[in-house]
Coordinates of C-alpha atoms in Angstrom, one line a residue:
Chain G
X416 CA 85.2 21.1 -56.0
X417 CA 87.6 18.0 -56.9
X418 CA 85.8 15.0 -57.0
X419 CA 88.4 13.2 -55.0
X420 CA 88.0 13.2 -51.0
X421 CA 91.7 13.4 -49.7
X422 CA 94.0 14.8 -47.5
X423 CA 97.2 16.3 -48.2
X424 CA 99.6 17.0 -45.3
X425 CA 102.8 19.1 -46.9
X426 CA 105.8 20.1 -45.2
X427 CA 106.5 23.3 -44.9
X428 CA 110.1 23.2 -44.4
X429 CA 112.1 25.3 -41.7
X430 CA 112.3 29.0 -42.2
X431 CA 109.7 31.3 -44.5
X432 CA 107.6 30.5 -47.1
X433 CA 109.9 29.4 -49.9
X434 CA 110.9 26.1 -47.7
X435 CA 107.7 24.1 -49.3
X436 CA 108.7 21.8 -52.6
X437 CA 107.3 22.7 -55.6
X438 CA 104.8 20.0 -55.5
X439 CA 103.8 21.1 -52.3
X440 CA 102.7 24.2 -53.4
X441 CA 101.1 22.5 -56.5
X442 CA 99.2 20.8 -54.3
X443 CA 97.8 23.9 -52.5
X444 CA 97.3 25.9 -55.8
X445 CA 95.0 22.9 -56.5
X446 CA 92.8 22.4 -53.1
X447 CA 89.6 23.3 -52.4
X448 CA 90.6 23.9 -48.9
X449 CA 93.9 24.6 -47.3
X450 CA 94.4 24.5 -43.8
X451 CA 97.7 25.4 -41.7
X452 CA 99.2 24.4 -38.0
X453 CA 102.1 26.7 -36.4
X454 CA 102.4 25.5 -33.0
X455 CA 104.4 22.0 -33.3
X456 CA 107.6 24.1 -34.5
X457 CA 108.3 27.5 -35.5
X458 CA 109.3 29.1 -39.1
X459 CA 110.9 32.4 -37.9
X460 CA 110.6 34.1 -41.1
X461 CA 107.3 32.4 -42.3
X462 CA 104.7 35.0 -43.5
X463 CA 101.2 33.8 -44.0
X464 CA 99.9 36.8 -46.1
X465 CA 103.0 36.1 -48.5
X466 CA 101.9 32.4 -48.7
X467 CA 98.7 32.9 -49.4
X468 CA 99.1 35.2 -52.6
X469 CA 101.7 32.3 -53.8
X470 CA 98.7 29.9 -54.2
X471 CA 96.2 32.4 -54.7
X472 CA 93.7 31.0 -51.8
X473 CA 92.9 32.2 -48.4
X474 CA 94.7 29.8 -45.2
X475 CA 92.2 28.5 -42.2
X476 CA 94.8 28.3 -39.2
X477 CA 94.2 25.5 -37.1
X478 CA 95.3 25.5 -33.3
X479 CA 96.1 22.7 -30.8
X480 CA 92.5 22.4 -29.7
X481 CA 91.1 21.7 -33.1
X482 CA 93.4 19.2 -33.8
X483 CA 93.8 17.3 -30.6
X484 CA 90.4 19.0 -28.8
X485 CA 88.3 18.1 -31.4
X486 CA 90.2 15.5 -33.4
X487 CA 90.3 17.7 -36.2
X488 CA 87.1 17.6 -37.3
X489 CA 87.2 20.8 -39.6
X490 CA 89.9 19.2 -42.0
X491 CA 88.1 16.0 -41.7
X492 CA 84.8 17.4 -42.8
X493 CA 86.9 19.3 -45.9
X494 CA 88.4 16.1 -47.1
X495 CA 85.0 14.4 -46.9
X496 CA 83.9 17.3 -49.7
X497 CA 87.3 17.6 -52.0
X498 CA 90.8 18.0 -51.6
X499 CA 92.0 19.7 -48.4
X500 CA 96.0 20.3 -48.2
X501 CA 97.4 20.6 -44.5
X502 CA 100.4 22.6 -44.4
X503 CA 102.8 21.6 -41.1
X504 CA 106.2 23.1 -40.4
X505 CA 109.1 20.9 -41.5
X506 CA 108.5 17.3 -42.7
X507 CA 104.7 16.7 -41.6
X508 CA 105.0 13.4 -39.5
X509 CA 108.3 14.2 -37.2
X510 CA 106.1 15.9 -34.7
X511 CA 104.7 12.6 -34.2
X512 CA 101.1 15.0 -33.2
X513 CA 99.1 14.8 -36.3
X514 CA 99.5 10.8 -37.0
X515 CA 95.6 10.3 -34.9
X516 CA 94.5 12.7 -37.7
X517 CA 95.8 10.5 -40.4
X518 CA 94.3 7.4 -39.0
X519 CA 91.1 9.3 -38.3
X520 CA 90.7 10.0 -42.0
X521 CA 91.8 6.8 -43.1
X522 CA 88.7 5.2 -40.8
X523 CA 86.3 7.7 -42.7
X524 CA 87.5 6.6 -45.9
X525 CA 89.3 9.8 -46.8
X526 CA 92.8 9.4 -49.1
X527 CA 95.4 10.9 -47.1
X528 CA 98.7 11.7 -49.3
X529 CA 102.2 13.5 -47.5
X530 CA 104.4 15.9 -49.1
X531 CA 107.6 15.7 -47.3
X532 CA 109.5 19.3 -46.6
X533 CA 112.9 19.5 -44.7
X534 CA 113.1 17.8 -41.0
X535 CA 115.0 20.3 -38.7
X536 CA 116.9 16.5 -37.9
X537 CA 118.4 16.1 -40.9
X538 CA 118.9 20.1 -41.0
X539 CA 120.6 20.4 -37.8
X540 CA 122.5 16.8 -38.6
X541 CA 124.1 17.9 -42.3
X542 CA 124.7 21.3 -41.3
X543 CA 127.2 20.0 -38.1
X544 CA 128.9 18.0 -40.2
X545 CA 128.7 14.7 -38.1
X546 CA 128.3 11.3 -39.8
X547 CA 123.9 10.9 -39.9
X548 CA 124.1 7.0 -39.3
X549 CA 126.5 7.6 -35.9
X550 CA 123.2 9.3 -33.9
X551 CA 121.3 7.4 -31.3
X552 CA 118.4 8.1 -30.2
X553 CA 116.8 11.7 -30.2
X554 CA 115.5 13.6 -27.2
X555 CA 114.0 17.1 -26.4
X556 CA 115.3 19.2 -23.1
X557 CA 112.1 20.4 -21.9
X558 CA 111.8 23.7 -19.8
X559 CA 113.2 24.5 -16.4
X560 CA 109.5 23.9 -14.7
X561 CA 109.3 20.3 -16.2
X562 CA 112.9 19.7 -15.6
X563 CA 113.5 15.9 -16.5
X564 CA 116.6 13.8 -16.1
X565 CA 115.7 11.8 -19.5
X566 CA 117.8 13.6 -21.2
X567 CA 120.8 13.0 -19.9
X568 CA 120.4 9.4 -19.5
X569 CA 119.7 9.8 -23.2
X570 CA 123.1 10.8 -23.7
X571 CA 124.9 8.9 -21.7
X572 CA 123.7 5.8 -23.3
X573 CA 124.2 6.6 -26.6
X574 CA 127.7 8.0 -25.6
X575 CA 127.8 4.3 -24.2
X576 CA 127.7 3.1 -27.5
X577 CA 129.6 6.0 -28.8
X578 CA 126.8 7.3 -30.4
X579 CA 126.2 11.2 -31.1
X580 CA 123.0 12.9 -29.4
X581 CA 120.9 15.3 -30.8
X582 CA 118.9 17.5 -28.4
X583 CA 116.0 19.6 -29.9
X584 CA 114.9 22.7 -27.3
X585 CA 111.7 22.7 -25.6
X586 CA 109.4 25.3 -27.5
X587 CA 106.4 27.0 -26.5
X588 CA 105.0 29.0 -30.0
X589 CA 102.0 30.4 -28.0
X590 CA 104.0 31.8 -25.5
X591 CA 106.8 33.2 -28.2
X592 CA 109.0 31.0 -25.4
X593 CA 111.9 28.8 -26.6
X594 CA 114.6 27.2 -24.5
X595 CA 117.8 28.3 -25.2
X596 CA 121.4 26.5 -25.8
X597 CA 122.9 28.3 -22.7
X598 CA 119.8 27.4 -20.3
X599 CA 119.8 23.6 -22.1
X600 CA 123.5 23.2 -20.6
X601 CA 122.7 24.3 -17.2
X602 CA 119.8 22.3 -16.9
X603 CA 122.4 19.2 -17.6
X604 CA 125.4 20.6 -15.9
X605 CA 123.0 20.9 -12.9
X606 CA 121.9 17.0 -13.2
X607 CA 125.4 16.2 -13.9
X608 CA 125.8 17.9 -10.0
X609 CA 123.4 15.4 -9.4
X610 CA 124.3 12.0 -10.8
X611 CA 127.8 12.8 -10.9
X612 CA 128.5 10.4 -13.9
X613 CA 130.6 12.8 -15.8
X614 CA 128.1 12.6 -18.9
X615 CA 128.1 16.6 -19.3
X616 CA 131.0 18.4 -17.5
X617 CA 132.9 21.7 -18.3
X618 CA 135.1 20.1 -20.4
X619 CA 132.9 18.4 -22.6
X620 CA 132.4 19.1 -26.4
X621 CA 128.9 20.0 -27.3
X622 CA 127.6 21.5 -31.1
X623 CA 125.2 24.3 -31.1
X624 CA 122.9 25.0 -33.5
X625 CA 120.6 28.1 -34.3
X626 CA 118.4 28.6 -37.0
X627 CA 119.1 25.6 -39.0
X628 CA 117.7 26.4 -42.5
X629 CA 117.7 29.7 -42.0
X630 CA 120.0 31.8 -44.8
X631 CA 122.3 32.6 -41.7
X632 CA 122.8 29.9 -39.3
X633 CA 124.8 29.6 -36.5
X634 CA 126.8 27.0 -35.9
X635 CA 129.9 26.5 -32.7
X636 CA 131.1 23.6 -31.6
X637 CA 133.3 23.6 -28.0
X638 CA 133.7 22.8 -24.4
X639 CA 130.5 23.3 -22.5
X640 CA 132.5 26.0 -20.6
X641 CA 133.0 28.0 -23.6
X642 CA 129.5 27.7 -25.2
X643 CA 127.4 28.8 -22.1
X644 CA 128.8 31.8 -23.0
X645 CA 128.4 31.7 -26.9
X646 CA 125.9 34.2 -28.2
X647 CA 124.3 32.4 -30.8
X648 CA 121.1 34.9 -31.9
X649 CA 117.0 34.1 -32.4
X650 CA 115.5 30.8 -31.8
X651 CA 115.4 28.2 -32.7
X652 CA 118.3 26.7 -31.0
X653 CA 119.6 23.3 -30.3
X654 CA 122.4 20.8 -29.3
X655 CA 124.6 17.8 -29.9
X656 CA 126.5 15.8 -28.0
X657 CA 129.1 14.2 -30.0
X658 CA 130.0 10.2 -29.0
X659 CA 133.1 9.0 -30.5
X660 CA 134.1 10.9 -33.4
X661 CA 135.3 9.6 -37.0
X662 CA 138.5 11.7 -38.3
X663 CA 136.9 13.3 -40.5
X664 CA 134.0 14.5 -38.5
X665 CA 136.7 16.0 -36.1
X666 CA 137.7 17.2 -38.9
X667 CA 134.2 19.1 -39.8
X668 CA 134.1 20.5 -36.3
X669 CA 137.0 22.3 -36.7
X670 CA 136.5 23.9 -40.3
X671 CA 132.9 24.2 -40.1
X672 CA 131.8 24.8 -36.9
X673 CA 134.8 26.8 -35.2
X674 CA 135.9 23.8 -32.3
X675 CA 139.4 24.3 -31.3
X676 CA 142.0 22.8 -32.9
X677 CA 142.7 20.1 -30.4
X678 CA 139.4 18.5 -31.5
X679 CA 140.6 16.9 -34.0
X680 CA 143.2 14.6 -31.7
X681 CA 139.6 13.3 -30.8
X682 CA 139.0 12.0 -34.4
X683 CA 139.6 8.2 -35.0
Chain T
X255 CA 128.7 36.7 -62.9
X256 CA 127.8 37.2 -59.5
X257 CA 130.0 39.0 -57.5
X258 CA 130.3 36.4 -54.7
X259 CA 132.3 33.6 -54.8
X260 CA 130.1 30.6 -53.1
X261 CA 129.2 27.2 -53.2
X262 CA 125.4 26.4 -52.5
X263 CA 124.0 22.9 -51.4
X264 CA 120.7 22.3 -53.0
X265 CA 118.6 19.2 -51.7
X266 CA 116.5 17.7 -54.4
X267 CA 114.0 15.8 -52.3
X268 CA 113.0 12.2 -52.8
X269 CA 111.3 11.9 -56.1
X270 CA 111.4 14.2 -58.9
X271 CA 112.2 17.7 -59.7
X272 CA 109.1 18.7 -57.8
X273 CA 110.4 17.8 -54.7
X274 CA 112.9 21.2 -54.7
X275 CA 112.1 23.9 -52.4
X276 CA 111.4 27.4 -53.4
X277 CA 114.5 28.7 -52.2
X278 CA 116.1 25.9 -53.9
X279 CA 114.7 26.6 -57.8
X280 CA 115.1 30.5 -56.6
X281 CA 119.1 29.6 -56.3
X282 CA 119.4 27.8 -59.6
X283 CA 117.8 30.4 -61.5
X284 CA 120.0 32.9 -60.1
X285 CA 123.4 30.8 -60.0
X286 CA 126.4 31.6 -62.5
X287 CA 126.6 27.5 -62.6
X288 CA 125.0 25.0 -61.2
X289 CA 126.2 21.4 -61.3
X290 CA 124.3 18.3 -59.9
X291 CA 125.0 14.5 -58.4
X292 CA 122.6 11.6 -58.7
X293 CA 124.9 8.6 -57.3
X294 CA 124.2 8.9 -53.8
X295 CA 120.8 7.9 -53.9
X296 CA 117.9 8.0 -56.8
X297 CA 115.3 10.2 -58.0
X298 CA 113.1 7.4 -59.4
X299 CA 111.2 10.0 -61.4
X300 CA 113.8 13.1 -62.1
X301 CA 113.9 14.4 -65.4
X302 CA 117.2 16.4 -65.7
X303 CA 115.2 18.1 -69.3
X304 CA 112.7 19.4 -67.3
X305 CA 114.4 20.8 -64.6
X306 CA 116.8 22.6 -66.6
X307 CA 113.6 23.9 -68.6
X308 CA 112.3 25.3 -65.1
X309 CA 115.7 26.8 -64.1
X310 CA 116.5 28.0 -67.6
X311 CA 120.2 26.8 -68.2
X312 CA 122.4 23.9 -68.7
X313 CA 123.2 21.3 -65.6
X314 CA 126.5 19.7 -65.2
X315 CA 126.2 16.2 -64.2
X316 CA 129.4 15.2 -61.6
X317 CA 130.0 11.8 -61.1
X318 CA 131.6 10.2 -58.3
X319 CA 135.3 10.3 -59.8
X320 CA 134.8 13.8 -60.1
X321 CA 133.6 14.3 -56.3
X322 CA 136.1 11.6 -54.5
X323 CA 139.2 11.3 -57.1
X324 CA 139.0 14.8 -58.3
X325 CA 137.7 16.4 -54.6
X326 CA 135.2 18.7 -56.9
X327 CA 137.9 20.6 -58.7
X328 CA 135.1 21.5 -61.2
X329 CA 132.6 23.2 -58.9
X330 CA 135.3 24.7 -56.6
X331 CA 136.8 26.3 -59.6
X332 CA 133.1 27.7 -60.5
X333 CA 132.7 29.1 -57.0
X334 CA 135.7 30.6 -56.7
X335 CA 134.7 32.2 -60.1
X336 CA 130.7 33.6 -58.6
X337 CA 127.6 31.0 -57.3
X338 CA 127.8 27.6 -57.9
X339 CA 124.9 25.9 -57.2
X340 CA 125.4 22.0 -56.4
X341 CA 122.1 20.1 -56.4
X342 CA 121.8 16.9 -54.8
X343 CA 119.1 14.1 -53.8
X344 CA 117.4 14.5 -50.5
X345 CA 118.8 16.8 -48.1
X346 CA 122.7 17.6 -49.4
X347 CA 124.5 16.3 -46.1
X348 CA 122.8 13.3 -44.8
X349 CA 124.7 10.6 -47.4
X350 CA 127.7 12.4 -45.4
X351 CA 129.8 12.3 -48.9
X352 CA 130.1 15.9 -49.6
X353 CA 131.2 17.1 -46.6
X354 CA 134.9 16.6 -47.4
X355 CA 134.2 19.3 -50.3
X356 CA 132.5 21.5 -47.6
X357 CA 135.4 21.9 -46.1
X358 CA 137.5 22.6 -48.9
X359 CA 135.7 25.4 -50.3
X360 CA 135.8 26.5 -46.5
X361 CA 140.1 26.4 -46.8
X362 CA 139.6 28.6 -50.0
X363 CA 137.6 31.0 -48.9
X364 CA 134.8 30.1 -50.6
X365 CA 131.4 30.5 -48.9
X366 CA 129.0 28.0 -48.4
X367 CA 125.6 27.6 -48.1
X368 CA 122.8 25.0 -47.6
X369 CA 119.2 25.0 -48.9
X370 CA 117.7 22.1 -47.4
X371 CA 115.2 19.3 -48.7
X372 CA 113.0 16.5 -47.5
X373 CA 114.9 13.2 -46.8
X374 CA 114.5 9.7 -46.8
X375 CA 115.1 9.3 -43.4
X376 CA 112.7 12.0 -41.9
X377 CA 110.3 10.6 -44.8
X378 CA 110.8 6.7 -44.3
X379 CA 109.8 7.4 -40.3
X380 CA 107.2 10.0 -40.9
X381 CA 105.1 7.4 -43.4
X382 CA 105.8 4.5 -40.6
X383 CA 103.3 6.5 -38.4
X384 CA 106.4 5.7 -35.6
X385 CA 107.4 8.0 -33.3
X386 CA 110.7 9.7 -34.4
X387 CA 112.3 9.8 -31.1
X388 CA 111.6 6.7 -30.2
X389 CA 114.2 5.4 -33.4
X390 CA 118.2 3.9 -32.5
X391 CA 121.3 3.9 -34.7
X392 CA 120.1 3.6 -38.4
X393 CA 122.2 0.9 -40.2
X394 CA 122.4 0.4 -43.8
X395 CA 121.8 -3.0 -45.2
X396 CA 124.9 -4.0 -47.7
X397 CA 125.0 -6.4 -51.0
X398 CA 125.2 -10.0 -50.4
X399 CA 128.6 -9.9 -52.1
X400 CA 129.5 -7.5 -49.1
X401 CA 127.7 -9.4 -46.2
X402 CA 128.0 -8.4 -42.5
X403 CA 126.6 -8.9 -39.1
X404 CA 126.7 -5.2 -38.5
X405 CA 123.1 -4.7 -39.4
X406 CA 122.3 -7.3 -37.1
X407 CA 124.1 -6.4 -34.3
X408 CA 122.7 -2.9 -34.4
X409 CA 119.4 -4.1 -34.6
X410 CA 120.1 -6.2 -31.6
X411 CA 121.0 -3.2 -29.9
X412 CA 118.3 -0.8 -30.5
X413 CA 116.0 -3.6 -29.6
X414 CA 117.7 -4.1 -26.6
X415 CA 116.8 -0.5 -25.8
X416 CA 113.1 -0.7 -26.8
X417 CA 114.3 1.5 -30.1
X418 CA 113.2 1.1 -33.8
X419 CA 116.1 0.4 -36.4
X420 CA 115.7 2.3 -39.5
X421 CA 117.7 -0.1 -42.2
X422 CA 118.0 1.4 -45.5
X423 CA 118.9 -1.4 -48.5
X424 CA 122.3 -0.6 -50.4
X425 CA 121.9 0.7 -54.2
X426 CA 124.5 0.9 -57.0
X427 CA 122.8 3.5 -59.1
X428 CA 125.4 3.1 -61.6
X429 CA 124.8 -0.6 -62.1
X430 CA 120.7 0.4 -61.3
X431 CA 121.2 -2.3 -58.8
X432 CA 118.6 -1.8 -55.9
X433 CA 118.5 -4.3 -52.6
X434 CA 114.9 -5.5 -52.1
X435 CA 113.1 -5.9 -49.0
X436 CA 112.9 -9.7 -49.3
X437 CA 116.3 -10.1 -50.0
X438 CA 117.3 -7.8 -47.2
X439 CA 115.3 -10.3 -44.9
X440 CA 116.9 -13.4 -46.6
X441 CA 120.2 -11.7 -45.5
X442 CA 119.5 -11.3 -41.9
X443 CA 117.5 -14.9 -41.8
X444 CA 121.0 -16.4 -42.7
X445 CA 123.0 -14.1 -40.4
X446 CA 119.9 -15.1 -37.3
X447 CA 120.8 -18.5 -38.6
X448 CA 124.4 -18.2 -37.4
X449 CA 124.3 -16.0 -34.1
X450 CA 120.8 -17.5 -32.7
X451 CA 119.9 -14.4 -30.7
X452 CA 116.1 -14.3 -31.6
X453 CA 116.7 -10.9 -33.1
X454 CA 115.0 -11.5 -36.7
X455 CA 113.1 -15.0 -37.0
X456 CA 110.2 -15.6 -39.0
X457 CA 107.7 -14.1 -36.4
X458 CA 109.4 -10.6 -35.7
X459 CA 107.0 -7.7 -36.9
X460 CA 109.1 -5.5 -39.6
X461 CA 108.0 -2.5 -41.7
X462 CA 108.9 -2.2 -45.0
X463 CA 108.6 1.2 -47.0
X464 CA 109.2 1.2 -50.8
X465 CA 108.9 4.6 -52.9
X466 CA 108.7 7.0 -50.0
X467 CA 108.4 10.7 -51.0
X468 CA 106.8 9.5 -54.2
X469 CA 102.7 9.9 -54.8
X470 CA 102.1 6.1 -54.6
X471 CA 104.2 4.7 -52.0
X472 CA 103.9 1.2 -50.1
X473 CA 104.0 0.7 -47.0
X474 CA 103.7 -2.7 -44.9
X475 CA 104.1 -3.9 -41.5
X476 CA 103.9 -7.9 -40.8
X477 CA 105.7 -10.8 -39.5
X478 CA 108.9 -11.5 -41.0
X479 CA 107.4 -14.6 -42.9
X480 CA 104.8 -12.8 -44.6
X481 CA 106.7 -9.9 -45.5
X482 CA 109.3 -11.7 -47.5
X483 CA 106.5 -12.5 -49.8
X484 CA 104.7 -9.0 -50.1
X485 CA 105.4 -7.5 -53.7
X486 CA 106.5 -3.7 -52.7
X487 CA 107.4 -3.0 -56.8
X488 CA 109.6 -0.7 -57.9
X489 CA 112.9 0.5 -55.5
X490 CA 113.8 2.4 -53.8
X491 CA 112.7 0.3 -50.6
X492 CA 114.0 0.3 -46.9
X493 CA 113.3 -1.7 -43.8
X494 CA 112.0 -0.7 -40.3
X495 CA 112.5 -2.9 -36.9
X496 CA 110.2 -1.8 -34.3
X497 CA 111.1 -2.1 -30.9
X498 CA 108.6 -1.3 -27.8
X499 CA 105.6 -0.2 -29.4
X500 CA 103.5 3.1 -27.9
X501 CA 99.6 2.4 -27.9
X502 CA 99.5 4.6 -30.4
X503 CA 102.2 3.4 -32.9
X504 CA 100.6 0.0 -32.5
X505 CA 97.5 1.6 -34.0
X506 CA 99.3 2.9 -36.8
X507 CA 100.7 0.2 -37.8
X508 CA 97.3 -1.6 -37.9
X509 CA 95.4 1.4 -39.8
X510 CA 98.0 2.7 -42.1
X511 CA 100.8 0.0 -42.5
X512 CA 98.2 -2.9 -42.6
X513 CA 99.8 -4.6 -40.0
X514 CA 97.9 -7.9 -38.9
X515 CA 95.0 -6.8 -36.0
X516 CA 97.0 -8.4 -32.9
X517 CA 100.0 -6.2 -33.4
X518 CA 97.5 -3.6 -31.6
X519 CA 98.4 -5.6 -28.6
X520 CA 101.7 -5.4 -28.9
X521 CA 101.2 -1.7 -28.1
X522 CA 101.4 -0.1 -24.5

């Protein structure tokens, strides 16, 4: 048993078991206890009996209703003894879910430390090739059942400001369900129908994403016409919105992501 | 030599050669080259010996002139040749300098590739205890010699919206030059001075953040006043404006930014 009471959250990363850091997996050689969550995002190619003869130590798996249920109690009362490491897909704190648990330990005196691991944001950002500091504000399309119009008054304010939009897909991990680019656009078109406001129409230009840090991505950007009809493969998917575009990330659509060439008449 | 011709992106993480993933030290060991960057943003605690001792070859440092003069002759030459791998700090696109090379491996044929790591932004927020999607624009806070209201305004405007601005302070690695937190707030005191919006005065609650991804970062929320006179230490530090604050991000603040105890009723 370590001597120090702590808890590590580590980021996992975005696709299989070789997306943690190499301190990450330090830190799990050297726990008494590791623990892992796999429902706030989903690492397609992630396998757990791989992971755990990397660090030599079996995994507890810890669902939604241990950590938000019952506050979490069993990686609480594993920090209170040693050193537990908490393994989360991508960068631990982006899922905004676990931060109760950190302040939870903090009240019971328990060190908490985070090992950061690759954000799909920044994953599905670099790999489109649009400028990082030119996105507004975030926002998930949720499923057809919960249909909400947040997200497109989302992005039409940040296309207000001329801001890009990135959209992450609703996912359901317990129900293997995840929203997909072509449903995401008919959902919008459909409130477009609505409001009327010409935010998301046919003709406007929209990046989609699939499997962003995956060894094969898939990346198309186009008119919303054209990308309904794009078959872009295995979750996860999601979608951008470009605002006013820079020359040279017209520039990046083009090469990178296969828009037509008349995109880059768009760059400024 | 490896029989295909491609250029990999390798993220280094935020603080030392630790912070690479798997996949990342899997690619080094196995490139024909590999060739990394440390302008865009620092590696306080990188040792370029050691990682070359984990990867088991030589590193080729390129420096800017190399990258923007030059437009990476060197490593598009080595790709074109078998795998070049091109290791850079935090996730390879979100500094958006490279991109311009991405596409000009893309116009030679040369296949690309992106091995993602953990970056300041994603880390910045995640240590916050803020909600990610509840974050504006991020803006980056320039030198006094290069002084502008842009910072401000964007601030303004993200308030304006009940959004967080992520700031991050300007650094000229070659000159080891790092803005601080206090003299990022002296900046927009004297900019607040002038335009008289109320957007940063002495009471506004900010966050700052110094060493984030490292094993001993800081982390502070308070009023402006107090703030400019908390010692954060060593760079690299950044700046966070909170707009409307969630119950729960109120809490945060209080139990793991130290924020004073009446911010909690800032919270809704």
């Amino acid at each position: 048993m370590s001597a120090l009471k702590e808890l590590v959250f580590v980021g996992l990363g975005l696709h299989d078991e070789k997306g943690i850091s190499l301190q990450g997996l330090e830190e799990s050689r050297t726990a008494d206890q590791v623990f892992i969550e796999l429902y706030t995002s989903i690492l397609p190619c992630f396998s757990m009996q791989r992971f755990e003869a990397f660090i030599n130590k079996q995994i507890h798996v810890v669902s939604r209703h241990d950590l938000e249920e019952e506050c979490g109690r069993v990686l609480l009362k594993a920090a209170e003894k040693g050193k537990a490491v908490f393994l989360v897909p991508g960068d631990p704190f982006i899922a905004t879910t676990h931060v109760a648990l950190r302040i939870a330990a903090k009240k019971r005196g328990v060190k908490t430390r985070i090992v950061h691991g690759a954000s799909v944001m920044s994953a599905i950002i670099g790999l489109s090739g649009l400028h990082n500091y030119k996105f507004g504000k975030t926002v998930t399309i949720p499923f057809p059942e919960n249909l909400s119009e947040t997200p497109y008054n989302v992005i039409a304010q940040n296309k207000k400001l001329g801001l890009h939009t990135l959209c992450l897909l609703d996912i359901k991990t317990d129900e293997k369900r995840f929203l997909s680019i072509s449903e995401a656009l008919m959902l919008l078109l459909k409130i477009e129908q609505k409001r009327k406001q010409g935010v998301i129409t046919q003709d406007t230009i929209a990046v989609g994403v699939a499997r962003a840090g995956s060894g094969a991505p898939a990346l198309k950007a186009d008119f919303v016409k054209d990308i309904v009809e794009f078959n872009f493969g295995d979750p996860p998917q999601s979608l951008i919105f470009p605002g006013d575009l820079h020359f040279m990330e017209a520039e990046a659509l083009v090469a990178l992501a296969g828009a037509p060439k008349r995109v880059k008449r768009l760059g400024k």
